Amino acid sequence: MTTYFITGISTEVGKTVASAIVTEALEADYWKPIQAGELDHCDTTKVKNLISNTSSKFHPNAYALETPMSPHAAAVIDGVTIDINAIKAPHTKNNNLVIEGAGGLLVPLNTTHTILDLIKPNYKVIVVSRHYLGSINHTLLTVNLLKAKGFDVAILFSGHKHESTETIIKTMTQVPVIGRIDEEPYFDKNVVKEHANRIKEKL
């Protein structure tokens, strides 16, 4: 069974929708290790509401923090310290697992560790890249860091197509592109299922 880690080049680039699509495509389990803010409508709930299959299981956060901030800062407000040794991936011997990160790779968890430290050597990493001014730089930095660490990396584009941005990213990273999540008026189970069917063969 394979573990997929979904990360982004920044915040608000579509990681949660991407996680739902990959989870649906694989009928995988889903886990968000650290949730900061929106505990009444967290990312786990959002993904669960976008999934059609009945095989996926949804595992509880290792840390559920009240404030929508960087995890290290939200943890301080909550009066806790994030201990990376306490963040253990759930056992899913009979299924694939999709793990959704928080923000980008170097988002701090405490004064020592970042999101990058949650990614194990055997994980496949999917980088969600969305076009905006600066997104090429952010994508190259993210992918190159992952490649330097020896990870198996692929890109999933999100949002409106931007040919020149995507072409230079493909050329300069030389990593597989799984596909694109188009800009949609809304995402529901049917839309997620359509996108899942498009990318399934490339996972």
Coordinates of C-alpha atoms in Angstrom, one line a residue:
M1 CA 0.0 0.0 0.0
T2 CA 1.2 3.5 -0.8
T3 CA 1.1 6.7 1.2
Y4 CA 0.6 10.0 -0.7
F5 CA 1.5 13.3 1.0
I6 CA -0.3 16.3 -0.5
T7 CA 1.5 19.6 -0.1
G8 CA 1.1 23.0 -1.7
I9 CA 3.3 25.8 -2.9
S10 CA 1.5 28.1 -0.5
T11 CA -1.8 28.3 1.4
E12 CA -5.1 28.4 -0.4
V13 CA -3.9 26.7 -3.5
G14 CA -6.4 23.8 -3.4
K15 CA -4.8 21.2 -1.3
T16 CA -8.0 20.0 0.4
V17 CA -9.9 19.6 -2.9
A18 CA -6.8 17.9 -4.4
S19 CA -6.7 15.6 -1.3
A20 CA -10.4 14.7 -1.8
I21 CA -9.8 14.0 -5.5
V22 CA -6.8 11.7 -4.9
T23 CA -8.6 10.0 -2.0
E24 CA -11.6 9.4 -4.2
A25 CA -9.5 8.2 -7.1
L26 CA -7.7 5.6 -4.9
E27 CA -10.6 4.9 -2.5
A28 CA -7.8 5.6 0.0
D29 CA -7.9 6.5 3.7
Y30 CA -7.4 10.2 4.6
W31 CA -5.5 11.9 7.4
K32 CA -4.8 15.5 8.2
P33 CA -2.1 15.4 11.0
I34 CA -2.5 19.0 12.0
Q35 CA -5.6 21.2 11.7
A36 CA -5.3 24.8 12.7
G37 CA -8.7 26.7 12.9
E38 CA -12.1 25.9 11.5
L39 CA -12.5 22.9 13.9
D40 CA -16.3 23.0 13.4
H41 CA -15.8 22.6 9.6
C42 CA -12.3 21.1 9.4
D43 CA -10.5 19.8 6.3
T44 CA -11.3 16.2 7.3
T45 CA -15.0 17.0 7.3
K46 CA -14.7 18.8 3.9
V47 CA -13.0 15.9 2.3
K48 CA -15.5 13.4 3.8
N49 CA -18.3 15.4 2.3
L50 CA -16.7 15.3 -1.1
I51 CA -16.1 11.5 -1.2
S52 CA -18.5 9.1 -2.9
N53 CA -16.9 5.8 -2.2
T54 CA -17.6 3.8 1.0
S55 CA -14.1 2.4 1.4
S56 CA -12.3 5.5 2.6
K57 CA -11.7 5.9 6.3
F58 CA -11.0 9.3 7.9
H59 CA -8.5 9.4 10.8
P60 CA -8.5 11.9 13.6
N61 CA -6.0 14.8 13.7
A62 CA -2.9 14.4 15.8
Y63 CA -3.3 18.0 16.7
A64 CA -6.5 20.1 16.4
L65 CA -5.7 23.7 17.1
E66 CA -8.2 26.5 17.6
T67 CA -6.6 29.4 15.8
P68 CA -6.2 29.6 12.0
M69 CA -2.5 30.4 12.0
S70 CA 0.8 28.7 11.3
P71 CA 0.7 25.5 13.5
H72 CA 3.6 26.7 15.7
A73 CA 1.8 29.9 16.5
A74 CA -1.7 28.3 16.9
A75 CA -0.1 25.8 19.3
V76 CA 1.3 28.6 21.5
I77 CA -2.1 30.2 21.7
D78 CA -3.6 26.9 22.7
G79 CA -0.9 26.4 25.3
V80 CA 0.6 23.3 23.7
T81 CA 3.8 22.3 22.0
I82 CA 3.7 20.2 18.9
D83 CA 5.8 17.1 19.5
I84 CA 6.7 15.5 16.1
N85 CA 7.2 12.2 17.8
A86 CA 3.5 12.2 18.8
I87 CA 2.4 12.5 15.2
K88 CA 2.2 8.9 14.0
A89 CA 0.5 8.0 10.7
P90 CA -2.5 5.6 11.2
H91 CA -2.0 2.0 10.2
T92 CA -3.7 1.2 7.0
K93 CA -2.3 -2.2 5.9
N94 CA -5.1 -2.9 3.5
N95 CA -5.5 0.5 1.9
N96 CA -3.6 3.5 0.5
L97 CA -3.3 6.6 2.6
V98 CA -3.6 10.2 1.6
I99 CA -2.0 12.7 4.1
E100 CA -2.8 16.4 3.7
G101 CA -0.2 18.9 4.9
A102 CA -0.7 22.4 6.2
G103 CA 0.4 25.3 4.0
G104 CA 3.8 24.7 2.4
L105 CA 6.8 22.5 3.2
L106 CA 8.6 24.9 5.5
V107 CA 5.6 25.9 7.6
P108 CA 6.9 25.5 11.2
L109 CA 5.4 23.1 13.7
N110 CA 7.7 24.3 16.5
T111 CA 11.1 25.9 16.8
T112 CA 12.8 22.9 15.3
H113 CA 10.5 21.1 12.9
T114 CA 8.4 21.9 9.8
I115 CA 5.8 20.2 7.7
L116 CA 8.7 18.7 5.7
D117 CA 9.7 16.6 8.7
L118 CA 6.3 14.8 8.5
I119 CA 7.1 13.3 5.1
K120 CA 8.7 9.8 5.3
P121 CA 11.2 8.6 2.7
N122 CA 8.7 6.0 1.2
Y123 CA 5.9 8.6 0.7
K124 CA 4.9 9.8 -2.7
V125 CA 4.6 13.5 -2.7
I126 CA 2.1 15.4 -4.7
V127 CA 2.7 19.2 -5.0
V128 CA -0.4 21.3 -5.7
S129 CA 0.6 24.3 -7.8
R130 CA -1.8 27.2 -8.6
H131 CA -0.9 30.1 -10.9
Y132 CA -0.3 33.5 -9.3
L133 CA 2.5 36.1 -9.5
G134 CA 5.4 34.3 -7.8
S135 CA 4.0 30.8 -8.2
I136 CA 6.7 29.6 -10.6
N137 CA 9.4 30.5 -8.0
H138 CA 7.3 28.8 -5.2
T139 CA 6.8 25.7 -7.2
L140 CA 10.4 25.3 -8.2
L141 CA 11.6 25.9 -4.7
T142 CA 9.1 23.3 -3.4
V143 CA 9.8 20.6 -6.0
N144 CA 13.6 21.1 -5.9
L145 CA 13.7 20.8 -2.2
L146 CA 11.8 17.6 -2.3
K147 CA 14.0 16.2 -5.1
A148 CA 17.1 17.1 -3.2
K149 CA 15.7 15.1 -0.2
G150 CA 15.2 12.1 -2.5
F151 CA 11.4 12.1 -2.6
D152 CA 9.2 10.7 -5.4
V153 CA 7.5 13.9 -6.5
A154 CA 4.7 14.7 -8.9
I155 CA 2.7 18.0 -9.6
L156 CA -1.0 18.5 -9.7
F157 CA -2.0 21.9 -11.2
S158 CA -5.0 23.7 -9.8
G159 CA -7.1 26.6 -11.1
H160 CA -7.3 28.3 -14.4
K161 CA -4.8 27.0 -17.0
H162 CA -1.8 29.2 -17.6
E163 CA 0.2 27.7 -20.4
S164 CA 3.5 29.6 -20.0
T165 CA 3.6 29.1 -16.3
E166 CA 2.9 25.4 -16.5
T167 CA 5.3 24.8 -19.4
I168 CA 8.2 26.4 -17.7
I169 CA 7.5 24.4 -14.5
K170 CA 7.3 21.1 -16.4
T171 CA 10.5 21.9 -18.2
M172 CA 12.5 23.0 -15.2
T173 CA 11.3 20.4 -12.7
Q174 CA 11.3 17.4 -15.0
V175 CA 8.8 15.6 -12.7
P176 CA 5.5 13.9 -13.7
V177 CA 2.4 16.0 -13.9
I178 CA -0.7 14.1 -12.7
G179 CA -3.1 16.6 -14.3
R180 CA -5.1 19.6 -13.4
I181 CA -8.0 20.5 -11.2
D182 CA -10.0 23.0 -13.2
E183 CA -11.5 26.1 -11.8
E184 CA -15.1 25.0 -11.0
P185 CA -18.2 27.0 -10.0
Y186 CA -18.3 24.6 -7.0
F187 CA -17.0 21.2 -5.9
D188 CA -19.4 18.5 -4.9
K189 CA -19.2 14.7 -4.9
N190 CA -20.0 14.5 -8.6
V191 CA -17.4 17.0 -9.6
V192 CA -14.8 15.4 -7.4
K193 CA -15.6 12.0 -8.9
E194 CA -15.1 13.4 -12.4
H195 CA -11.7 14.8 -11.6
A196 CA -10.8 11.5 -9.7
N197 CA -11.5 9.5 -12.8
R198 CA -9.3 11.8 -14.9
I199 CA -6.2 11.4 -12.8
K200 CA -6.6 7.8 -11.5
E201 CA -4.4 6.2 -14.0
K202 CA -1.5 8.6 -13.3
L203 CA -1.3 8.0 -9.6

